[in-house]
Tab-separated table of C-alpha atoms in Angstrom:
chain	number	residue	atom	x	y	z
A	179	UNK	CA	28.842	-26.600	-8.867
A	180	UNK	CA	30.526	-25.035	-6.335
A	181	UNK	CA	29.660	-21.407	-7.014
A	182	UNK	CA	25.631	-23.163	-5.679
A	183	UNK	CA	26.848	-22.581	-2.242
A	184	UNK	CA	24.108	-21.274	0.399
A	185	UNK	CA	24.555	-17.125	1.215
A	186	UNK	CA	25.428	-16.357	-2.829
A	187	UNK	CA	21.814	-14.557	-2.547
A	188	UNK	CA	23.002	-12.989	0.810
A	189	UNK	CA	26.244	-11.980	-0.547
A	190	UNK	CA	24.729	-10.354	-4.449
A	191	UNK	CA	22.115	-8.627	-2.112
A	192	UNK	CA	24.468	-7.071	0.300
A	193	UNK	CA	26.732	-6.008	-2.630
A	194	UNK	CA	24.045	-4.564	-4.818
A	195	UNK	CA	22.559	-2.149	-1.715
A	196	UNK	CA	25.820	-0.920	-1.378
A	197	UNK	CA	26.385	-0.258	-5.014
A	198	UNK	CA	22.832	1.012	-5.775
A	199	UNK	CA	23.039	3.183	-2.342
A	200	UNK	CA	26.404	4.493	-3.868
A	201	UNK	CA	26.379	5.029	-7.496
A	202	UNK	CA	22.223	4.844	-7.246
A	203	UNK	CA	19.922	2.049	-8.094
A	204	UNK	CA	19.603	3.212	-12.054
A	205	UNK	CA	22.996	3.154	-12.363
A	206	UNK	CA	23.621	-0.300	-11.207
A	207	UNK	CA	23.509	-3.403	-14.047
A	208	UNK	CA	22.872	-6.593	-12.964
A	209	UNK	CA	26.543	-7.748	-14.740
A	210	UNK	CA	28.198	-4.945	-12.124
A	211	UNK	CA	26.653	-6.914	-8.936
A	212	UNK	CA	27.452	-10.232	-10.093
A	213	UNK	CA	30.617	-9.355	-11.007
A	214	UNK	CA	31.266	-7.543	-7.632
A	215	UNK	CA	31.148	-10.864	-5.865
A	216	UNK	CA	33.112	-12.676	-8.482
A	217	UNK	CA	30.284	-14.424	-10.542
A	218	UNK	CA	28.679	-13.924	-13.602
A	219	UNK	CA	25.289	-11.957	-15.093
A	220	UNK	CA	23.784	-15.418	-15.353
A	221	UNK	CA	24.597	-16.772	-11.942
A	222	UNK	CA	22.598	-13.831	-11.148
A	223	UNK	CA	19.493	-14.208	-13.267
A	224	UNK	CA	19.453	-17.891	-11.320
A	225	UNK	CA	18.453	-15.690	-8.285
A	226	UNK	CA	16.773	-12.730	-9.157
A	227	UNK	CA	14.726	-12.564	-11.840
A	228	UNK	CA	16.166	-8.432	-12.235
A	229	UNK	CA	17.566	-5.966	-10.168
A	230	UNK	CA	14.807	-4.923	-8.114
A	231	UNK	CA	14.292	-8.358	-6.871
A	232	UNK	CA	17.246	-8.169	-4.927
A	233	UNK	CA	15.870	-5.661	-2.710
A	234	UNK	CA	13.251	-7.679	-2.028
A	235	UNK	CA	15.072	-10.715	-1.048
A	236	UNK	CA	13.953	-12.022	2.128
A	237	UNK	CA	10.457	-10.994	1.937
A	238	UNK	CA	9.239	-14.977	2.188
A	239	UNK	CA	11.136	-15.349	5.368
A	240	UNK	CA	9.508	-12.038	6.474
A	241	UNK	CA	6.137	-13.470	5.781
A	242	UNK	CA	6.624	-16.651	7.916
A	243	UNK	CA	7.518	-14.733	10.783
A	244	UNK	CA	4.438	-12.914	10.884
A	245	UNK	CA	2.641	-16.493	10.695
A	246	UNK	CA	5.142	-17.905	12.994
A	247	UNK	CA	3.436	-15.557	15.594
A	248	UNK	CA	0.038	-15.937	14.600
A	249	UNK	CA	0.608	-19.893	14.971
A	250	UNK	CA	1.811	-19.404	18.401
A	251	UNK	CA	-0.840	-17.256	19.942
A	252	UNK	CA	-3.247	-18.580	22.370
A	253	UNK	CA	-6.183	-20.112	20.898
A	254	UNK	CA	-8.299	-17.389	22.933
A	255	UNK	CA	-6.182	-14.674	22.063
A	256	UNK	CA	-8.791	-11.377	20.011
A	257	UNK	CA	-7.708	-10.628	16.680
A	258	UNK	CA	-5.365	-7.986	17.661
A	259	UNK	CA	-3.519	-9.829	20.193
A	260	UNK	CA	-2.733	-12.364	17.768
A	261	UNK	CA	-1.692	-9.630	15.564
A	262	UNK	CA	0.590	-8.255	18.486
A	263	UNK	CA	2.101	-11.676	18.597
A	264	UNK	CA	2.735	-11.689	14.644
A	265	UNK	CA	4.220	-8.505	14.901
A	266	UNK	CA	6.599	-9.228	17.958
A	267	UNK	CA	7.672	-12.074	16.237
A	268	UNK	CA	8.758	-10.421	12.622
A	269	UNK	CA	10.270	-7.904	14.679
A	270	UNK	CA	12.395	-10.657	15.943
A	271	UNK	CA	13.886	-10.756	12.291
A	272	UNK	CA	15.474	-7.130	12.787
A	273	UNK	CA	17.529	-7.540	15.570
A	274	UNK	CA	19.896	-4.090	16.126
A	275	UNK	CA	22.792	-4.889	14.388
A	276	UNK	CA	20.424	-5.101	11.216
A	277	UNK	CA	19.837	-1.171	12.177
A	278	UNK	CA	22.207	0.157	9.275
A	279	UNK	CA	21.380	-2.557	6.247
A	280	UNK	CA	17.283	-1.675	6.818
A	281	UNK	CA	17.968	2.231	6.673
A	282	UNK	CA	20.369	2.093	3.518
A	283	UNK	CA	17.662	-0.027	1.699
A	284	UNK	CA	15.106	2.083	2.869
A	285	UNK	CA	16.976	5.303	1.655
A	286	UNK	CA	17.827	3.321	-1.843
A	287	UNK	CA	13.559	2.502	-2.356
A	288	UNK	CA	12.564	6.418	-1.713
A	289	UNK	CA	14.589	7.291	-4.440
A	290	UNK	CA	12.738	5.487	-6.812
A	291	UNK	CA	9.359	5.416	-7.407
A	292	UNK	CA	8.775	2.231	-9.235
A	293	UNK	CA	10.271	0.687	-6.139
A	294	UNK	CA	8.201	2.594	-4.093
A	295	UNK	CA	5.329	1.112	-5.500
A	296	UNK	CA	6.847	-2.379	-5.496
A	297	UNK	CA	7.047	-1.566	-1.703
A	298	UNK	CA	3.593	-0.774	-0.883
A	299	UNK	CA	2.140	-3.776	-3.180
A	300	UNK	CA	4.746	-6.073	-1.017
A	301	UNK	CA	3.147	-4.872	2.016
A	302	UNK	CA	-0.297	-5.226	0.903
A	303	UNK	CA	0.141	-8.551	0.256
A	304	UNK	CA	1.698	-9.563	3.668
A	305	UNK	CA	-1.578	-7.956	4.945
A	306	UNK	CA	-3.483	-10.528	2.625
A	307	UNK	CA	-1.546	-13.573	4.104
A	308	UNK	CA	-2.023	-12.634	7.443
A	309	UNK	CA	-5.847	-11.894	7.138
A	310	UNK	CA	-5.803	-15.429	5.352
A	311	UNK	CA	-4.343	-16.819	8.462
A	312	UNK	CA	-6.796	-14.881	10.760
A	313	UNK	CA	-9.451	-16.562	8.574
A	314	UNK	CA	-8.169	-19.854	9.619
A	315	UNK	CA	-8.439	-19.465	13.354
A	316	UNK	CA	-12.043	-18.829	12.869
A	317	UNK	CA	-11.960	-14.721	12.629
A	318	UNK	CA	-14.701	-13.772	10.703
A	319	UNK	CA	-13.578	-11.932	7.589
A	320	UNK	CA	-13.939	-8.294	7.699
A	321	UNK	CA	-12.413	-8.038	11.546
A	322	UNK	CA	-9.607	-10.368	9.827
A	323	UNK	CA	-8.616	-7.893	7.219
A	324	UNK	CA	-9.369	-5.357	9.496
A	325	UNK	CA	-7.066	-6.516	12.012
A	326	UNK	CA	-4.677	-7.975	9.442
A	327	UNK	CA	-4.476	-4.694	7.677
A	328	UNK	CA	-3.514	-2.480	11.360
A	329	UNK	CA	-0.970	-5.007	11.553
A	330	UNK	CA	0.878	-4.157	8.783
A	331	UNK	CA	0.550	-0.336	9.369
A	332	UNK	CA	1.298	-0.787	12.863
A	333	UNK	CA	4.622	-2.286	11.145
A	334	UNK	CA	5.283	-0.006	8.791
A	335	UNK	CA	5.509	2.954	10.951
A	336	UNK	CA	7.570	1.479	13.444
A	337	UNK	CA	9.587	0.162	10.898
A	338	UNK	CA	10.082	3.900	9.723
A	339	UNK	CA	10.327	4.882	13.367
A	340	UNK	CA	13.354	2.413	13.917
A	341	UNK	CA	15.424	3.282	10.809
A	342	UNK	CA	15.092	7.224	12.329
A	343	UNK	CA	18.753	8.410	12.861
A	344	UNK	CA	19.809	8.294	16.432
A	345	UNK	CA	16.446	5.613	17.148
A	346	UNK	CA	17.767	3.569	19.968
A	347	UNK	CA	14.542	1.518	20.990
A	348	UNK	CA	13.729	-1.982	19.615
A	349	UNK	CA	11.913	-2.544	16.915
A	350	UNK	CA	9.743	-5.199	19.104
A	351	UNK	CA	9.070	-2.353	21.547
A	352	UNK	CA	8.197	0.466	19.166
A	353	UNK	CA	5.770	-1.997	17.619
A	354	UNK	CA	3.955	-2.594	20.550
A	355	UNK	CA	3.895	1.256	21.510
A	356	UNK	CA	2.398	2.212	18.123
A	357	UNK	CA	-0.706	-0.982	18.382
A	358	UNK	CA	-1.065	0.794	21.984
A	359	UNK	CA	-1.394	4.176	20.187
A	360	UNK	CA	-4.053	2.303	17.699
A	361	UNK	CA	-5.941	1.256	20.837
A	362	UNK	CA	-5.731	4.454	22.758
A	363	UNK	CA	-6.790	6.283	19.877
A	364	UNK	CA	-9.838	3.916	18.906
A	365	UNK	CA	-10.907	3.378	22.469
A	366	UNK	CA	-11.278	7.886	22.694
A	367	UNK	CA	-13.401	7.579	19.584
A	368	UNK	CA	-15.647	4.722	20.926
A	369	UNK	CA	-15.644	7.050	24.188
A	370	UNK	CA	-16.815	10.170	22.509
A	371	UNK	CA	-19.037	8.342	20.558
A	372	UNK	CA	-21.050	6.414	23.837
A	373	UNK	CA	-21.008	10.021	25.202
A	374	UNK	CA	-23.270	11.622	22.897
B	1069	UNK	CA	-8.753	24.717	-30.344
B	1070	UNK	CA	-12.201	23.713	-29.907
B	1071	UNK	CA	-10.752	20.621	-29.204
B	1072	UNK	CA	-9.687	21.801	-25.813
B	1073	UNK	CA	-13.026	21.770	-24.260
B	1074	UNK	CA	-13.672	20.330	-20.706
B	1075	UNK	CA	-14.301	16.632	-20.696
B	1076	UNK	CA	-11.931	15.375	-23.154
B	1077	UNK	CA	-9.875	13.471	-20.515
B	1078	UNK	CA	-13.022	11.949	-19.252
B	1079	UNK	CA	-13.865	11.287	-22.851
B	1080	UNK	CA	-10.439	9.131	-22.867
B	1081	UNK	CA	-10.579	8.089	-19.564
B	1082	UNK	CA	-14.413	6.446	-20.230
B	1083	UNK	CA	-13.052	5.111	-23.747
B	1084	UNK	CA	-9.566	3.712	-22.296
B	1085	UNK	CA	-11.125	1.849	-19.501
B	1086	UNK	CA	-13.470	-0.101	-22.445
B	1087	UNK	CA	-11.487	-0.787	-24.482
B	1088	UNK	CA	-8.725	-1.787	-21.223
B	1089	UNK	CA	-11.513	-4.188	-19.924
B	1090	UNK	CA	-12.502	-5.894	-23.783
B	1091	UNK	CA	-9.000	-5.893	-25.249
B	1092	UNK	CA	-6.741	-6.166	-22.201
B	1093	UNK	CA	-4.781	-3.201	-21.008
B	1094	UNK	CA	-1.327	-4.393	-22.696
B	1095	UNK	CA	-2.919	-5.152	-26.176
B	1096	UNK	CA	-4.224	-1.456	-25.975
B	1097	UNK	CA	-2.377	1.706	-27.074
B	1098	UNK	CA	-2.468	5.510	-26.434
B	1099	UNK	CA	-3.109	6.026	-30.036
B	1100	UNK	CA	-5.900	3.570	-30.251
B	1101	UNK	CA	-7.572	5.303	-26.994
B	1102	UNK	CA	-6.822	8.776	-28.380
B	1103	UNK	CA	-8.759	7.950	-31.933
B	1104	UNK	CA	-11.883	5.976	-30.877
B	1105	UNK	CA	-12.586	9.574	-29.678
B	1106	UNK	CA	-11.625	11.064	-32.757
B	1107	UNK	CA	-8.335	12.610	-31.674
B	1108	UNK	CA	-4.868	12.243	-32.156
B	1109	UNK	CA	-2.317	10.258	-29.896
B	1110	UNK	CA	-0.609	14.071	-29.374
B	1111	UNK	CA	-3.818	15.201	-27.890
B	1112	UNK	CA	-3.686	12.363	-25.653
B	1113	UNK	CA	-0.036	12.566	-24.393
B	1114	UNK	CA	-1.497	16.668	-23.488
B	1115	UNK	CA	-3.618	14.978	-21.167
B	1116	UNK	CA	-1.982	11.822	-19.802
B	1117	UNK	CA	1.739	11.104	-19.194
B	1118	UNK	CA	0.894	7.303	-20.344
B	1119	UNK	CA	-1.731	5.092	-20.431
B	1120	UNK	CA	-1.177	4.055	-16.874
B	1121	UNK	CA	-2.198	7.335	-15.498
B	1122	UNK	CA	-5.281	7.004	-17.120
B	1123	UNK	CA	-6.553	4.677	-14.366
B	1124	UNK	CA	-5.296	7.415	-12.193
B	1125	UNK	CA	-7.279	10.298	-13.857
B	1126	UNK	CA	-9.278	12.324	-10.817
B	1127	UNK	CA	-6.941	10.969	-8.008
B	1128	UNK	CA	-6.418	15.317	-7.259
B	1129	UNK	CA	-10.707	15.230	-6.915
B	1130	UNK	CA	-10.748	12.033	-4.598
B	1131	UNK	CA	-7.494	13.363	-2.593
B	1132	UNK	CA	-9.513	16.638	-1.958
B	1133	UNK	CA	-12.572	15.168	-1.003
B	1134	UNK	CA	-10.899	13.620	1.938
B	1135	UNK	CA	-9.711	17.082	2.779
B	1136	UNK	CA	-13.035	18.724	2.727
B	1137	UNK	CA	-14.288	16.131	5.116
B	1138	UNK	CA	-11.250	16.794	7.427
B	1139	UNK	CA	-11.956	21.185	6.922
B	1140	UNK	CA	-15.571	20.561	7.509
B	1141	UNK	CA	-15.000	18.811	10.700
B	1142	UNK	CA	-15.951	20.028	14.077
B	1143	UNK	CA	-13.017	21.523	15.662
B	1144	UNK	CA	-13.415	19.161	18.941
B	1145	UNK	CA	-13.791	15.894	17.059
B	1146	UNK	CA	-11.367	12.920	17.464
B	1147	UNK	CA	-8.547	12.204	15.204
B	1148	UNK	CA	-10.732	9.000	14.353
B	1149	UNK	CA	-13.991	10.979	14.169
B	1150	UNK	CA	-12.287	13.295	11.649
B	1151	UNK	CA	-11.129	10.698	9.432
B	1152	UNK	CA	-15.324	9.539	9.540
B	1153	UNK	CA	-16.244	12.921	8.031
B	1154	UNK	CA	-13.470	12.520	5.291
B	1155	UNK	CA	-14.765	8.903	4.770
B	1156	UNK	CA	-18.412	9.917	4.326
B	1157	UNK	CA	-17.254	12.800	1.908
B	1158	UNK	CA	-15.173	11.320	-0.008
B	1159	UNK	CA	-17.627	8.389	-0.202
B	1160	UNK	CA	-20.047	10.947	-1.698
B	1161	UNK	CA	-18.200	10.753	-5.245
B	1162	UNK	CA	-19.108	7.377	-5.477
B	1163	UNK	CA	-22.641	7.641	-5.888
B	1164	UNK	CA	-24.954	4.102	-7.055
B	1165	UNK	CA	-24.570	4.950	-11.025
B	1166	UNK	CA	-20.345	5.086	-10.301
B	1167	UNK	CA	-20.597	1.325	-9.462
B	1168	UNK	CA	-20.474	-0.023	-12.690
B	1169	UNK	CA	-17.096	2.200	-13.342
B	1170	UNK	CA	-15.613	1.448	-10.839
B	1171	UNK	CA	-16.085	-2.505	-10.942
B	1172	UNK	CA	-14.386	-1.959	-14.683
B	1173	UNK	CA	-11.913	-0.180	-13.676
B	1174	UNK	CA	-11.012	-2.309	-10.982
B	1175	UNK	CA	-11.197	-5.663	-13.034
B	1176	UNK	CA	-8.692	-3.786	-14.823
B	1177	UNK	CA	-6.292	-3.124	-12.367
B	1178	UNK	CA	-6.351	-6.681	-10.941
B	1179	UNK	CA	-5.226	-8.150	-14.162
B	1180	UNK	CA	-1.596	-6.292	-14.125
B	1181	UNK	CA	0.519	-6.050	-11.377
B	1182	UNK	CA	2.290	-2.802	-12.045
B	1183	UNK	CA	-1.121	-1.665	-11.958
B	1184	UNK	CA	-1.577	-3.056	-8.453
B	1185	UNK	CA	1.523	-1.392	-7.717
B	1186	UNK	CA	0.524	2.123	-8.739
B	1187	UNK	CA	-2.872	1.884	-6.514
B	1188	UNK	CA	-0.891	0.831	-3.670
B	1189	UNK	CA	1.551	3.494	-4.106
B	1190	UNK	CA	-1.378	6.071	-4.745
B	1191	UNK	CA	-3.178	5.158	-1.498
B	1192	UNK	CA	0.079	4.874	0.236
B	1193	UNK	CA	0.333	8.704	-0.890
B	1194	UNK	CA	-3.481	9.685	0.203
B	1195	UNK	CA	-2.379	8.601	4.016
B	1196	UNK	CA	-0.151	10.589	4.038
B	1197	UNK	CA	-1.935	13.653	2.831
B	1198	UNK	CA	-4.585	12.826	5.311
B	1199	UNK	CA	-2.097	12.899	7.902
B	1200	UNK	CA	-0.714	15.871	7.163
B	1201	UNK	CA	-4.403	17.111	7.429
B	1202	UNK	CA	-4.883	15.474	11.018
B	1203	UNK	CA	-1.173	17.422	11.976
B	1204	UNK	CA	-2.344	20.927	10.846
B	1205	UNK	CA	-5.201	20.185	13.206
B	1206	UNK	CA	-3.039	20.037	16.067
B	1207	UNK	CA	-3.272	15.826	16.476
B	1208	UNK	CA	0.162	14.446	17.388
B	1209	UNK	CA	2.321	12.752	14.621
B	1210	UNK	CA	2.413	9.080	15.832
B	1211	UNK	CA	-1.935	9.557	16.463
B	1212	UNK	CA	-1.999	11.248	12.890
B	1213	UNK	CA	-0.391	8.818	10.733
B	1214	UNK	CA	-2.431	5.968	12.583
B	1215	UNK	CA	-5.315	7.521	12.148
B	1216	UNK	CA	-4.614	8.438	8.356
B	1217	UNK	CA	-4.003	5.030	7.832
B	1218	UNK	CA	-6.648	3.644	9.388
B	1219	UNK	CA	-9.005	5.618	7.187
B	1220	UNK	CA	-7.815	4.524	3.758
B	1221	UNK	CA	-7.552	0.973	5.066
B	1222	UNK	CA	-11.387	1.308	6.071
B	1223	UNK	CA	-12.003	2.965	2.008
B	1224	UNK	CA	-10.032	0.223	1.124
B	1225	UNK	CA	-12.097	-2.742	2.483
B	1226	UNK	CA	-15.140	-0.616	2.070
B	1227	UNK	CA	-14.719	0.050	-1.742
B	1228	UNK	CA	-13.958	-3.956	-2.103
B	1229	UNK	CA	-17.099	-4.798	-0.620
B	1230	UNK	CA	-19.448	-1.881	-2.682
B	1231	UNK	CA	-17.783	-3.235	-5.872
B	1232	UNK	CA	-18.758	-6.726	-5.358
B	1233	UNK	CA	-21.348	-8.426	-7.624
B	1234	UNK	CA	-25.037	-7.948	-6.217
B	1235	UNK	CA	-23.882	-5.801	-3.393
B	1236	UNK	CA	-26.831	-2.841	-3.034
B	1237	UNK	CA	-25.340	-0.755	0.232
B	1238	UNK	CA	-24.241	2.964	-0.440
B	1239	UNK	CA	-20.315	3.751	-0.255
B	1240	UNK	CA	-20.855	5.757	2.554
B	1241	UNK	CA	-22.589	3.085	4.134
B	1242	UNK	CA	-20.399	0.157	3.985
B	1243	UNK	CA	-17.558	2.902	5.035
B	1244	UNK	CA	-19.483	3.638	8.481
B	1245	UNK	CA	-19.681	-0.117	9.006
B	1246	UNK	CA	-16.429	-0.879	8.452
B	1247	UNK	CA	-15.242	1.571	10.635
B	1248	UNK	CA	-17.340	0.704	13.492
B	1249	UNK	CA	-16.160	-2.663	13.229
B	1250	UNK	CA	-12.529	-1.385	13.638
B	1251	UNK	CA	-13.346	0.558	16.311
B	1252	UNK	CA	-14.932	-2.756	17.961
B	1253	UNK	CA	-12.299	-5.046	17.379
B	1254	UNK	CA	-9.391	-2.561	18.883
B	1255	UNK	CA	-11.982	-2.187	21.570
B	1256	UNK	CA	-12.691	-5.889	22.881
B	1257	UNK	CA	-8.211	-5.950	22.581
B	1258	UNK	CA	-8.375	-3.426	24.971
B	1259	UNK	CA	-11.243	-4.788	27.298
B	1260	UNK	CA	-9.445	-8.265	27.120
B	1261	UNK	CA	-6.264	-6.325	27.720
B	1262	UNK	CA	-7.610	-5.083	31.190
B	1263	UNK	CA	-9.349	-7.657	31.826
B	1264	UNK	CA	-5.564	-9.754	32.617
């Protein structure tokens, strides 16, 4: 039983993004990562249920963050600012030194499309969750998915924004410069529009 | 080669999604589709690179309709205003007697997940062409990808809501009103913002 230790997900995910970044993700069997750490193809399928799984490792953790924040917002806090408060605290989960794992999984999923897609549908169901929570706090449901669904975007580009070579920002402070952007650009629109 | 006529991939496309929606997709194949229109699983594979992409079938139409909106718009509007004139025309190939279609094909989509994934992916893809659009226009990259976003997560929502059971509102309709909500909600986050 000792092989059950905590970190043998840790360790078969770090192992397989360096071997699918490397000899690329097609090329990689299950068997090869297991074996990389020292444990077998079934030791593996007790993790991951396949391959691509392992890139996706993580993503519950990920989740809770973003309801970590919501949970901690004011009670008086709009829909976006609880949404800024989700999204400052899953940034919280990427701290700098996490810079170089993030870009070399990022570089292994747009290689492959079925990942790709994987991707998106991940994403769109963290915006689900989080307009689920929104819901909770009394937000009535089409500015929850509304503002649910910005959050997520607002993540994702930062997210891309952050993994840019030679990006030295946080990915806490991009975040909240890209929801400003959102505003910004909103607010003009409203503007023009009260101007006609 | 009178077989080649125009509308035999709609002919498959209308076929596929019955017989998707009675049989299940899985428990349907591309020969199966091919001869309840009286042609042969070759013909089919001419049209369609599997049977997913028959879901897909007129995803070039719907990508261009965004872009006509975005052409047709008035050279001073906002990036946000621009994405409302690619709303309302792409909204405008969804006319009342589409509904039915669409719910189908929808139902259809919900029941797989690698389905799911594929219409992520594909709307993931349609930002980005919108963006592109909104960049060409002169609109700064960080405003243009926002914005691009923003207006497929407003069809998204929208196209929920028209599909639901009973609901009478035009596309185009429900896409202005989800919009304007946006546009609220982002607004009161900045008022409240100030307002500190």
């Amino acid at each position: 039983m000792a092989r059950w230790q905590p970190g043998t997900p840790e360790r078969l995910q770090q192992v397989a993004l360096e071997l699918f970044a490397t000899r690329g993700f097609e090329q990689t069997t299950a068997t090869e990562i297991a074996q990389a750490v020292g444990l077998t193809e079934r030791t593996f399928f007790r993790h991951f249920n396949d391959k691509r799984e392992v890139l996706f490792y993580g993503q519950d953790v990920f989740t809770q963050a973003f309801l970590d924040g919501i949970a901690a917002a004011p009670p008086a806090a709009s829909p976006i600012e609880v949404v800024g408060a989700a999204l400052e605290s899953a940034a919280s989960l990427f701290p700098d030194e996490r810079r170089a794992h993030s870009r070399t999984r990022q570089s292994v999923i747009e290689k492959n499309p079925a990942l790709q897609e994987r991707e998106s549908h991940k994403l769109a169901g963290l915006a689900t969750t989080i307009a689920d929570a929104l819901r909770a706090r009394g937000v009535d449901d089409l500015a929850a998915t509304l503002a649910a669904e910005s959050g997520t975007t607002v993540f994702g580009i930062a997210f891309t924004q952050w993994i840019r070579d030679g990006e030295q920002r946080s990915l806490a402070d991009i975040c909240a410069k890209v929801l400003q952007e959102l505003l910004s650009l909103t607010t003009k629109a409203n503007a023009s529009r009260s101007g006609k």
